[in-house]
Tab-separated table of C-alpha atoms in Angstrom:
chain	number	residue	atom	x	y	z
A	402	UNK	CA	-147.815	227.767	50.570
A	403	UNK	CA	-147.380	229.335	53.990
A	404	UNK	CA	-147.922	226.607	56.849
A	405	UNK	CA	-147.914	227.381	60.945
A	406	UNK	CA	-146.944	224.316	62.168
A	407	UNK	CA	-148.414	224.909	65.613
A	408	UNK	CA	-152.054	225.101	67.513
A	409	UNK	CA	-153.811	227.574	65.342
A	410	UNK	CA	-155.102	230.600	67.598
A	411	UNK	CA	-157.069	233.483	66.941
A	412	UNK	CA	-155.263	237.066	66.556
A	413	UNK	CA	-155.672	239.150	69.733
A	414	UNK	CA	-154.613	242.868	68.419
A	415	UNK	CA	-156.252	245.475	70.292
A	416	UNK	CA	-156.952	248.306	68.110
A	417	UNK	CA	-158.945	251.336	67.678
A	418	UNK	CA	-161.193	251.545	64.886
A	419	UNK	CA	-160.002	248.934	63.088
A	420	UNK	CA	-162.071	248.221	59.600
A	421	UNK	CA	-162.629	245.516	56.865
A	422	UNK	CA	-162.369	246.627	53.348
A	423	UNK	CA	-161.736	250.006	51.477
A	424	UNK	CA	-163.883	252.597	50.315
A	425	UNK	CA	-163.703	254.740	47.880
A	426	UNK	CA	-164.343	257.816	46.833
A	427	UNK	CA	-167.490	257.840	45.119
A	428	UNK	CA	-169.055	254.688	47.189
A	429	UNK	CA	-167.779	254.251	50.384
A	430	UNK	CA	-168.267	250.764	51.942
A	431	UNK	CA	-171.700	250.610	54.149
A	432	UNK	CA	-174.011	248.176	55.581
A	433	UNK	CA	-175.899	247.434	58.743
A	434	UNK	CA	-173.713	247.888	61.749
A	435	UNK	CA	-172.160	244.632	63.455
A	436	UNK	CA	-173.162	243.976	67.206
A	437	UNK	CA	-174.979	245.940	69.765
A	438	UNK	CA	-173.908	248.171	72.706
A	439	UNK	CA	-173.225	246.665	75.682
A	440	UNK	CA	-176.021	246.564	78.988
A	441	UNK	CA	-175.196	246.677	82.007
A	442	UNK	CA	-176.692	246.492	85.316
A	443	UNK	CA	-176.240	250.131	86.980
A	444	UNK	CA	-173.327	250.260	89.756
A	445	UNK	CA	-174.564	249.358	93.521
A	446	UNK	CA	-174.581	251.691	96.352
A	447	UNK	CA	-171.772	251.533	98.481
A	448	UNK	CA	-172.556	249.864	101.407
A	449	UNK	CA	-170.107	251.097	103.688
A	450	UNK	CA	-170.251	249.371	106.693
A	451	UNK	CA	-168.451	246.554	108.837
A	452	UNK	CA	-172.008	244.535	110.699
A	453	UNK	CA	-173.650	241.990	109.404
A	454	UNK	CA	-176.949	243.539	110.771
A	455	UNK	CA	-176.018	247.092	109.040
A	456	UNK	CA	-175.358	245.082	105.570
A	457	UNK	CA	-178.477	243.632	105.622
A	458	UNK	CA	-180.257	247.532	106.549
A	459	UNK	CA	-178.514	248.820	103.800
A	460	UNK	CA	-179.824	246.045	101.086
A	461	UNK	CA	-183.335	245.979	102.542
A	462	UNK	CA	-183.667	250.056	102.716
A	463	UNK	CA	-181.055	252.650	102.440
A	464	UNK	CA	-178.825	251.399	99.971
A	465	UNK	CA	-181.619	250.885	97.657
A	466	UNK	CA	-183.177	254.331	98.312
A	467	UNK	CA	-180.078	255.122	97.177
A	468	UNK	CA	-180.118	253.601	93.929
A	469	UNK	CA	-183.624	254.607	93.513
A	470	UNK	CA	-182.818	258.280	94.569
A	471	UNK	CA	-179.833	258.447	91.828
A	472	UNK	CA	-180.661	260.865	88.108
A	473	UNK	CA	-180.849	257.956	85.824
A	474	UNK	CA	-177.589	257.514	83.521
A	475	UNK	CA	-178.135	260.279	80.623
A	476	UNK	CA	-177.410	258.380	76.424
A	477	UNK	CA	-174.004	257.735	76.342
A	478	UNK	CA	-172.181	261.033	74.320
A	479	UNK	CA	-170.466	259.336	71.116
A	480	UNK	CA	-167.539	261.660	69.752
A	481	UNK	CA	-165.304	262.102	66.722
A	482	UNK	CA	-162.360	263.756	66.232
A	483	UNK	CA	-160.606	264.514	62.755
A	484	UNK	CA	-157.236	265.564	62.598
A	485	UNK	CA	-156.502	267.360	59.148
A	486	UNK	CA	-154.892	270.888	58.817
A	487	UNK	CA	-158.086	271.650	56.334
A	488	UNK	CA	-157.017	275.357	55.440
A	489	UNK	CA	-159.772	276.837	53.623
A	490	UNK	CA	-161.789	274.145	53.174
A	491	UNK	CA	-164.126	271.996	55.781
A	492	UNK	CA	-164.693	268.431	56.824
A	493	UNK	CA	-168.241	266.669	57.038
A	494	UNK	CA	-168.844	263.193	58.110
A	495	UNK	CA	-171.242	260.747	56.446
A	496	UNK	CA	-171.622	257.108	58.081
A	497	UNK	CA	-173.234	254.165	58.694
A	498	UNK	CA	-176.274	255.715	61.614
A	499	UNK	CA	-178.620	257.980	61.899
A	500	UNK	CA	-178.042	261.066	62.860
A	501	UNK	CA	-175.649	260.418	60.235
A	502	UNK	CA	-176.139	258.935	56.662
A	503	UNK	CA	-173.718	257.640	53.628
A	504	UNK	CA	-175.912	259.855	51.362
A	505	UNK	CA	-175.532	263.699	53.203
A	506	UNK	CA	-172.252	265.359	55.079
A	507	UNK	CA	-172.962	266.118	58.269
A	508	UNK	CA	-171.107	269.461	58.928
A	509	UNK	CA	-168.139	268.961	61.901
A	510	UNK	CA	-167.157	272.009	63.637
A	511	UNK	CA	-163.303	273.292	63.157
A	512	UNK	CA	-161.279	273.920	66.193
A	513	UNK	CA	-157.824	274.377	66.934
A	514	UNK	CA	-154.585	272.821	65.640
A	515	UNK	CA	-156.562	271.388	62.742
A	516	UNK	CA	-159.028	269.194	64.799
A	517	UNK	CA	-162.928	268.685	63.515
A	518	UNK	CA	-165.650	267.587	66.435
A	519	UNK	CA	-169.181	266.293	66.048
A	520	UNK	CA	-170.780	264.217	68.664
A	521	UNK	CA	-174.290	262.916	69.357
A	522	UNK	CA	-176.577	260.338	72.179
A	523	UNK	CA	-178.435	258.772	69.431
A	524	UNK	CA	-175.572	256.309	68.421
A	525	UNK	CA	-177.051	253.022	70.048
A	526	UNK	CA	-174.629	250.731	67.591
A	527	UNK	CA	-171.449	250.091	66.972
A	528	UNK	CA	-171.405	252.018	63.109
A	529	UNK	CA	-168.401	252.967	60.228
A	530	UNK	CA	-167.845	256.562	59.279
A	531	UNK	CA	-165.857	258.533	56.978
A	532	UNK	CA	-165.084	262.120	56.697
A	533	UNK	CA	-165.037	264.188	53.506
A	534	UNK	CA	-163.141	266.955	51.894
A	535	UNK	CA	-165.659	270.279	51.255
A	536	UNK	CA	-168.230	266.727	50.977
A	537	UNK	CA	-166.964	265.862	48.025
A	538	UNK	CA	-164.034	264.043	48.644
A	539	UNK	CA	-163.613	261.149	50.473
A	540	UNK	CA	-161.425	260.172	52.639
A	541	UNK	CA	-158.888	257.710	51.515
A	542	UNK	CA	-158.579	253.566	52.331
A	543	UNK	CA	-160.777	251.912	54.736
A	544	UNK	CA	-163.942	252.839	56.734
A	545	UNK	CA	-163.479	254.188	60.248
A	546	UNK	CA	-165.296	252.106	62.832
A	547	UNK	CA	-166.835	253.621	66.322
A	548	UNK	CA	-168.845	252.527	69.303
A	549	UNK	CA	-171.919	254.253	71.204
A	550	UNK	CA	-169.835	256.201	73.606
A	551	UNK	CA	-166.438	256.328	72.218
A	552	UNK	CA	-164.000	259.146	71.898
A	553	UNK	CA	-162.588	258.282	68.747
A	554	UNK	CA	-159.877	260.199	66.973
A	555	UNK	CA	-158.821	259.849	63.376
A	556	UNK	CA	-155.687	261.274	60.784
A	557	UNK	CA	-157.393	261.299	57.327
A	558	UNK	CA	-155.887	261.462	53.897
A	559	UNK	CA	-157.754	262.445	50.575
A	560	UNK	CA	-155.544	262.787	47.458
A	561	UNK	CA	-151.900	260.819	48.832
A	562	UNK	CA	-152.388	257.208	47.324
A	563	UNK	CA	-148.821	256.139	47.580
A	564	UNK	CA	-145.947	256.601	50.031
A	565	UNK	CA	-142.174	257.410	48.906
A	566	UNK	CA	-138.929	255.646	49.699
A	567	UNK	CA	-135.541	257.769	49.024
A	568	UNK	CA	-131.962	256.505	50.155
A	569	UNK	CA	-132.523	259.480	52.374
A	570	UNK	CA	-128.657	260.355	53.584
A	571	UNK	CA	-125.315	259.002	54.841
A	572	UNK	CA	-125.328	258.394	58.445
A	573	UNK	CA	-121.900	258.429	60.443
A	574	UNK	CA	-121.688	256.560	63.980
A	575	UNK	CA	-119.079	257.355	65.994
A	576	UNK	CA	-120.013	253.955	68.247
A	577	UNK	CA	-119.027	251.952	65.252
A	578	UNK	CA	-116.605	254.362	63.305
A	579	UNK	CA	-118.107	253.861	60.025
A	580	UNK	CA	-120.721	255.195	57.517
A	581	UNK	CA	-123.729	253.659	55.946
A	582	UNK	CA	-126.745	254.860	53.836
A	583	UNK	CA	-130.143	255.424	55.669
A	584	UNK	CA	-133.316	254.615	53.353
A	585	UNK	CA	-136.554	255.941	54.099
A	586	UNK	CA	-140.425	255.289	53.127
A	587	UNK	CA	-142.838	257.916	54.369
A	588	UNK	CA	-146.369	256.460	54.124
A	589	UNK	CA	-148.848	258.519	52.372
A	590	UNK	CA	-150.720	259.648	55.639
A	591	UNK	CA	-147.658	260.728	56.788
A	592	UNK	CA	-146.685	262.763	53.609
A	593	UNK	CA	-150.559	264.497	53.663
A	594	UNK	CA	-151.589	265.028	56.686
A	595	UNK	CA	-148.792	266.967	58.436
A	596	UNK	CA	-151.032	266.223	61.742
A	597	UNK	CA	-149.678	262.398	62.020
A	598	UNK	CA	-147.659	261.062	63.423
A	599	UNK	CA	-146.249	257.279	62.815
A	600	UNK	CA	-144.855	254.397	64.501
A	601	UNK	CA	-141.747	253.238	63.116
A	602	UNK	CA	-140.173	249.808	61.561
A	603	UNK	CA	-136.678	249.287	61.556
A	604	UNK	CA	-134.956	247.315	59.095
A	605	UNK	CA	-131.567	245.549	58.633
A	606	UNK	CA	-130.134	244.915	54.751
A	607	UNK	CA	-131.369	248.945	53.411
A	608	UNK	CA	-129.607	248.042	49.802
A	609	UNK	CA	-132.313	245.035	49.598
A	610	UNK	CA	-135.737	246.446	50.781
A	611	UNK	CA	-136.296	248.975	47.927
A	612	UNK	CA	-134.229	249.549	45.159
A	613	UNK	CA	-133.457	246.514	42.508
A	614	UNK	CA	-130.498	247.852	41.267
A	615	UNK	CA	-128.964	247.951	44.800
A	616	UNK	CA	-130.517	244.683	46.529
A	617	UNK	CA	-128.643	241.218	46.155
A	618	UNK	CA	-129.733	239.480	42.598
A	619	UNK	CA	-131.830	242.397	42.015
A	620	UNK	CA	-133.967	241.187	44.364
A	621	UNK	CA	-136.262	243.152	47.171
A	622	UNK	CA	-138.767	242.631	50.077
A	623	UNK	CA	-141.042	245.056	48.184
A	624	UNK	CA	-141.373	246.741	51.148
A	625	UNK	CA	-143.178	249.906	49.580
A	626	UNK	CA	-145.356	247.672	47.190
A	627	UNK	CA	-146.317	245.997	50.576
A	628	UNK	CA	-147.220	249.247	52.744
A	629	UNK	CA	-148.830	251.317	50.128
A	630	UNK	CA	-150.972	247.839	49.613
A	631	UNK	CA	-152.470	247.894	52.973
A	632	UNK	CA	-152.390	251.538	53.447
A	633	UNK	CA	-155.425	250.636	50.630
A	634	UNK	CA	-156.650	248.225	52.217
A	635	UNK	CA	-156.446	248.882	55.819
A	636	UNK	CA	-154.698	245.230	56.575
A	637	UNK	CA	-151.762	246.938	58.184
A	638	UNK	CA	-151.217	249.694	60.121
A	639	UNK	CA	-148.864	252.579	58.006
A	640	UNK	CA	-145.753	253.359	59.525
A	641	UNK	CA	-142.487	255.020	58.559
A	642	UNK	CA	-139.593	252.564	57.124
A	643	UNK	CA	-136.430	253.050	58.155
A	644	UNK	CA	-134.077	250.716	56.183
A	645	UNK	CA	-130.356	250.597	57.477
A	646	UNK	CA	-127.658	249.505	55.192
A	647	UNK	CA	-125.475	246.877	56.129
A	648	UNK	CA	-121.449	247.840	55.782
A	649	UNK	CA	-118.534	245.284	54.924
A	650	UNK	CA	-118.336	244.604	59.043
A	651	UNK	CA	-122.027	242.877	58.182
A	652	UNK	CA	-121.398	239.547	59.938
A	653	UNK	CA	-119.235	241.385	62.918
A	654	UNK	CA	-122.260	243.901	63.169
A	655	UNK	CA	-125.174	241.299	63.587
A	656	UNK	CA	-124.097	238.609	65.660
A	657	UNK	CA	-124.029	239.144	68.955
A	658	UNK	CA	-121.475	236.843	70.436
A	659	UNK	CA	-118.384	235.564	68.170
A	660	UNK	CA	-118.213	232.149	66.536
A	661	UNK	CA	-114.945	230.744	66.022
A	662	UNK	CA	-116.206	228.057	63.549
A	663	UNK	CA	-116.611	231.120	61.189
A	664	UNK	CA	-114.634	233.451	59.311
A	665	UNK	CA	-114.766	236.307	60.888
A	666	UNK	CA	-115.857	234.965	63.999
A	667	UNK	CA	-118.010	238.384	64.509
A	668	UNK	CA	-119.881	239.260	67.617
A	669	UNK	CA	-120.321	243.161	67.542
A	670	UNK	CA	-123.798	243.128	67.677
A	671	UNK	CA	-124.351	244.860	70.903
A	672	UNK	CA	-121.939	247.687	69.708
A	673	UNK	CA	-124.506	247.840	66.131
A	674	UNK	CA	-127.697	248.112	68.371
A	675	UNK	CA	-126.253	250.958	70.202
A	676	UNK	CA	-125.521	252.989	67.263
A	677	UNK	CA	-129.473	252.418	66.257
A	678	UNK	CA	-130.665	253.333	70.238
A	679	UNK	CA	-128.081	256.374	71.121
A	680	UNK	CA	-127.347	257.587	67.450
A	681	UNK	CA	-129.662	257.146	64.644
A	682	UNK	CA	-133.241	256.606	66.374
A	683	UNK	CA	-132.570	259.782	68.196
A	684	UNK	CA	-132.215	261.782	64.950
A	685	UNK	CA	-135.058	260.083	63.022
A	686	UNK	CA	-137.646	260.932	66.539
A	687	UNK	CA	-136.020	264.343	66.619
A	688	UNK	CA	-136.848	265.063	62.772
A	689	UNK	CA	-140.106	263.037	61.934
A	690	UNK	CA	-143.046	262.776	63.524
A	691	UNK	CA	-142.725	259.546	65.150
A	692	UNK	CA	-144.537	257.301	67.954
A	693	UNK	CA	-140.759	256.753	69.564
A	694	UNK	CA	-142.474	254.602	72.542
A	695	UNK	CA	-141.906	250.475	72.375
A	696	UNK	CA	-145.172	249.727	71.566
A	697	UNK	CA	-144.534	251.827	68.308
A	698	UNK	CA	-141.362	250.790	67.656
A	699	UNK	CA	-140.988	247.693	65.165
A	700	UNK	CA	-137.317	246.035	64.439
A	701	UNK	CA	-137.475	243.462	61.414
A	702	UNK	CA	-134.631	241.412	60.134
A	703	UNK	CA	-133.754	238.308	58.188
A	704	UNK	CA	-130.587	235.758	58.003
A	705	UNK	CA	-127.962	237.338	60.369
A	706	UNK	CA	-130.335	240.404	60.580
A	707	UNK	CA	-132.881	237.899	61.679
A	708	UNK	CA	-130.483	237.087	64.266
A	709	UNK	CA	-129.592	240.411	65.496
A	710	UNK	CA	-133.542	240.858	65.903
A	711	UNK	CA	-134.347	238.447	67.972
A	712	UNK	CA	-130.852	239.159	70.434
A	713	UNK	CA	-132.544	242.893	70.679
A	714	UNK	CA	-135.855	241.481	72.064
A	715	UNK	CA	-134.309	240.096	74.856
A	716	UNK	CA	-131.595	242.941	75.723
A	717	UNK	CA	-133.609	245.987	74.712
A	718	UNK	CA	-137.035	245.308	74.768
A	719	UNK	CA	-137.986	248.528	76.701
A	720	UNK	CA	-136.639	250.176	72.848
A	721	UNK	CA	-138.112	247.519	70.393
A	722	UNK	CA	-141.474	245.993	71.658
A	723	UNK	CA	-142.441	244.190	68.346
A	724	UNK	CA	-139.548	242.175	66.824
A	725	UNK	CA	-139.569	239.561	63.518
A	726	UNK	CA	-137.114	237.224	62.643
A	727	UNK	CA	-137.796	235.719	59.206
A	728	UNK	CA	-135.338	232.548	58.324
A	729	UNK	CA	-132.297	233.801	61.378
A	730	UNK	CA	-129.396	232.397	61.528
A	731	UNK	CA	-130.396	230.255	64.380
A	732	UNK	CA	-127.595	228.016	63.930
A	733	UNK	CA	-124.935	230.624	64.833
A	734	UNK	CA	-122.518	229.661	67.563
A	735	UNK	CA	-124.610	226.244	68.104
A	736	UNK	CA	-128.165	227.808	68.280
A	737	UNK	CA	-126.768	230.566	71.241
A	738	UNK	CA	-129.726	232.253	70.208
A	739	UNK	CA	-131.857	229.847	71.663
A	740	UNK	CA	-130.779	230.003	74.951
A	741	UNK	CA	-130.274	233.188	75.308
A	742	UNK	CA	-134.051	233.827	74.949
A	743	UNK	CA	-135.225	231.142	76.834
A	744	UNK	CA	-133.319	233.819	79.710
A	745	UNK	CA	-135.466	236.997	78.559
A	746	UNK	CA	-135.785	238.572	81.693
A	747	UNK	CA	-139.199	238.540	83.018
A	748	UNK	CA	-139.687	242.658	82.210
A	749	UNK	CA	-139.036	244.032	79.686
A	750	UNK	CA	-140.249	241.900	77.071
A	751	UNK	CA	-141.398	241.900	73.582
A	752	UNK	CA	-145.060	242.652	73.018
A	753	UNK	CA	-145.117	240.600	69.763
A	754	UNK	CA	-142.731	238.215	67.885
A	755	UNK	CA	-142.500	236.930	64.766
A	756	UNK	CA	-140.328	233.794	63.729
A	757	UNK	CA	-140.298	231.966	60.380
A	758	UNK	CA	-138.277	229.826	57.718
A	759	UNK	CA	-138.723	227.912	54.957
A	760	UNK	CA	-138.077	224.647	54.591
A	761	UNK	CA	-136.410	224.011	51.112
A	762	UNK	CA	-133.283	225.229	49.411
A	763	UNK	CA	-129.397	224.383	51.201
A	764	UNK	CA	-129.612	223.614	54.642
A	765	UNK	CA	-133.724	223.617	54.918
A	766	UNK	CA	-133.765	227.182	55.689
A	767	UNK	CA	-132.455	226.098	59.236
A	768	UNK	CA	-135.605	224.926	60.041
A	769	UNK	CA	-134.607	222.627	62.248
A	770	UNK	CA	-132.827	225.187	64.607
A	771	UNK	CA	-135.432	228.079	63.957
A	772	UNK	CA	-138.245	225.787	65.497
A	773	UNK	CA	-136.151	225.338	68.431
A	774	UNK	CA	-136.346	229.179	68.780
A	775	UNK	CA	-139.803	229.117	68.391
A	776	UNK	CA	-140.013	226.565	71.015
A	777	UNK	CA	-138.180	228.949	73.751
A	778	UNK	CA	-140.468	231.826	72.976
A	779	UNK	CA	-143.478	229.438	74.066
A	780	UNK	CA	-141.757	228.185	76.885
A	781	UNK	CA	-141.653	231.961	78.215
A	782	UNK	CA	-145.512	232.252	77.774
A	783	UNK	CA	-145.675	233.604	74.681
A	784	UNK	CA	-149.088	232.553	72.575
A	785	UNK	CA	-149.033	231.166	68.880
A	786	UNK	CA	-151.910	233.547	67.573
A	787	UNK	CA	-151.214	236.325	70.220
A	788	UNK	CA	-148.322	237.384	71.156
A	789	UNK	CA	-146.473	234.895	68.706
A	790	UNK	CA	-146.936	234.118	65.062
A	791	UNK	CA	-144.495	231.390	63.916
A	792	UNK	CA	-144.752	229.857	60.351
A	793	UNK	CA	-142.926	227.363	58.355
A	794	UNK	CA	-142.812	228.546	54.544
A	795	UNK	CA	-143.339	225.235	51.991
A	796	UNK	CA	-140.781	225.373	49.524
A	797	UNK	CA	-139.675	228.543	50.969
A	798	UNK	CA	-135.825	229.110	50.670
A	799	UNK	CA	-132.812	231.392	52.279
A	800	UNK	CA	-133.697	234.739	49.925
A	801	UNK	CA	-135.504	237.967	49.141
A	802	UNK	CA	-137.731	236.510	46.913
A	803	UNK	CA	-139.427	234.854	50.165
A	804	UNK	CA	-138.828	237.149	52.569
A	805	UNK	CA	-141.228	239.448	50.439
A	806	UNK	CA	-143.872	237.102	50.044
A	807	UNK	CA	-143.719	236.331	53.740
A	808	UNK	CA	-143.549	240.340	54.585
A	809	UNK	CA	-147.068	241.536	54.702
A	810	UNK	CA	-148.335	238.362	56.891
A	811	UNK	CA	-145.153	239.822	59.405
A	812	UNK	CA	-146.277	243.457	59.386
A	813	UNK	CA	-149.931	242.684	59.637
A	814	UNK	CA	-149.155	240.536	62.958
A	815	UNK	CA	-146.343	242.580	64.655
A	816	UNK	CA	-148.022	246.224	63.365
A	817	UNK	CA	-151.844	245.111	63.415
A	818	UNK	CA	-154.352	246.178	60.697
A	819	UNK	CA	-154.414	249.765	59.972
A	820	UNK	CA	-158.547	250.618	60.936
């Protein structure tokens, strides 16, 4: 049972298009639109001058000639844009409102690089939409949604339903002087539609996010079971995986300041983040087709990886704007941690954070020491529900096995939903 301890809050993640559940191919989800547009008053005349006396001639005559004198505002122009390198086949749109219908493809017209218009004034709602394959094939997971007005612009799949993880090569650092494997899952928008382009989630511990017969006790964080899930569903947003293996210098590599109570006492941390920031994200921008700006860029660790995350949202923020920490190694050096984010400087600073534990197994999970951490994030501003999620697992222990059950409620807060 997952428990958040703290005030609940609604979750503010602004998003474009965002939907509720999946379609599919032969029914597509539909139903009366949500809401209505919005209606407002039309802007005032500007006034312009600096009397009392002229203010009031203005109100009383020109100003509202003005107004009255002004073509009224024409039906706001509602637009969609599908990205898809089509070939020799076309795109139509069916949706929720008329012009448009779920039962007949409305024909979009091809332009360059791939890109499929339509746009209309009678959109008076906010609606959902999907766009088709030569009409006959759907698009893939969730409904689109739009406003009256809105430019909106969308990277469809049709036949991808699954990404693909590989341990994709050996990467050398010459910051740390070593060599590690470099796993990667491409999400299935990102393997069909050569148009997209992804943010990306880094992740400590490579050996134990995909592969059983690499991971410790043959346990994962199902990270691809979790993605491909909500790239179904829509409940978080896809994104490319990159999952960094940890080397025999694990505990120097993700603590950030040495702890003489421990064996080694570590504290190369700062060295390990620099080989992600000047070696390795530079080749995985320069090769994929990534989002490589903060708010795209997702760091995720656990234990002493955990640890390492949360020290990189307060010293390179302006690299990793969404960070999670699930059950860190709080404790290290007698909770440094926890000071050293109650100093974030003011800017840069993480757009989202995630902390969590358990509560059961040796030592509690350090639950003690992670709610401490949680405490300093909320003592900087951040929002429980916001721009914080922090949860306390119930029965929840120090391992994979509830890491990966605690993994999709992570990516759905830090990444958002995925329509």
């Amino acid at each position: 049972m997952l428990q958040r301890p703290c005030r609940p809050a609604l979750l503010l993640i602004t998003l474009v298009g965002c939907s509720s559940a999946s379609g599919s191919e032969s029914n597509p989800e539909h139903g009366s639109p949500p809401g209505s547009p919005d209606g407002g008053a039309p802007p005032a005349a500007d006034g312009g001058t600096t009397d009392g006396a002229a203010q009031a001639d203005a109100e009383a005559g020109s100003g509202a000639d003005a107004r009255a004198d002004a073509p009224p505002a024409g039906p706001p122009v509602t637009t969609l844009r599908v990205h898809y390198p089509a070939g020799t086949h076309t795109i139509t749109l069916r949706a929720s409102a008329a012009p448009w219908s779920w039962n007949a493809g409305a024909k979009m017209t091809a332009g360059a690089n791939g890109t499929w218009t339509i746009s209309t004034t009678a959109i008076t709602a906010p609606f959902q939409f999907k766009p088709l394959l030569d009409d006959t094939t759907w698009s893939l997971g969730p409904n689109y949604n739009a406003s009256p007005g809105a430019t909106v612009d969308v990277y469809p799949r049709f036949t991808q339903v699954a990404g693909t993880w590989s341990l994709a090569f050996q990467f050398t650092s010459k910051i740390l002087n070593n060599t590690r494997g470099v796993y990667v899952y491409e999400p299935p928008t990102y393997i069909e539609n050569t148009l997209a382009s992804m943010p990306v989630l880094y992740m400590h511990d490579g050996q134990n996010l995909f592969d059983p017969s690499a991971s410790f006790a043959g346990n994962t964080w199902q990270v691809q079971q979790t993605m491909d899930a909500a790239a179904t569903d829509g409940s978080i947003a896809e994104a490319i995986v990159i999952g960094i293996d940890n080397t025999a210098d694990r505990m120097s590599e993700y603590t950030p300041v040495p702890d003489t109570t421990q064996s080694p006492p570590g504290g190369n941390g700062e060295q390990y983040l620099q080989m992600i920031i000047q070696e390795l994200k530079p080749q995985i921008d320069s090769t994929m087709r990534t989002l490589p700006d903060r708010a795209h860029t997702t760091m995720v660790g656990s234990s002493l990886g955990g640890l390492i995350t949360a020290y990189a949202g307060v010293k390179h923020a302006d690299v990793f704007g969404l960070v999670g920490a699930l059950s860190p190694s709080t404790w290290w050096d007698s909770d440094w941690i926890v000071t050293e984010v109650g100093m974030t400087p003011a800017s840069p600073r993480p757009i989202r954070v995630y902390v969590d534990s358990g509560d059961s197994g040796t030592g509690n999970d350090d639950v003690t020491d992670t709610a401490s951490l949680d405490a300093a994030y909320k003592a900087l501003g951040y929002l429980q529900g916001s721009t914080l999620d922090y949860l306390v697992q119930a029965g929840g222990q120090h391992s994979e096995i509830y890491w990966a059950q605690r993994l999709p409620g992570t990516l759905a807060f830090l990444l958002g939903p995925g329509r």
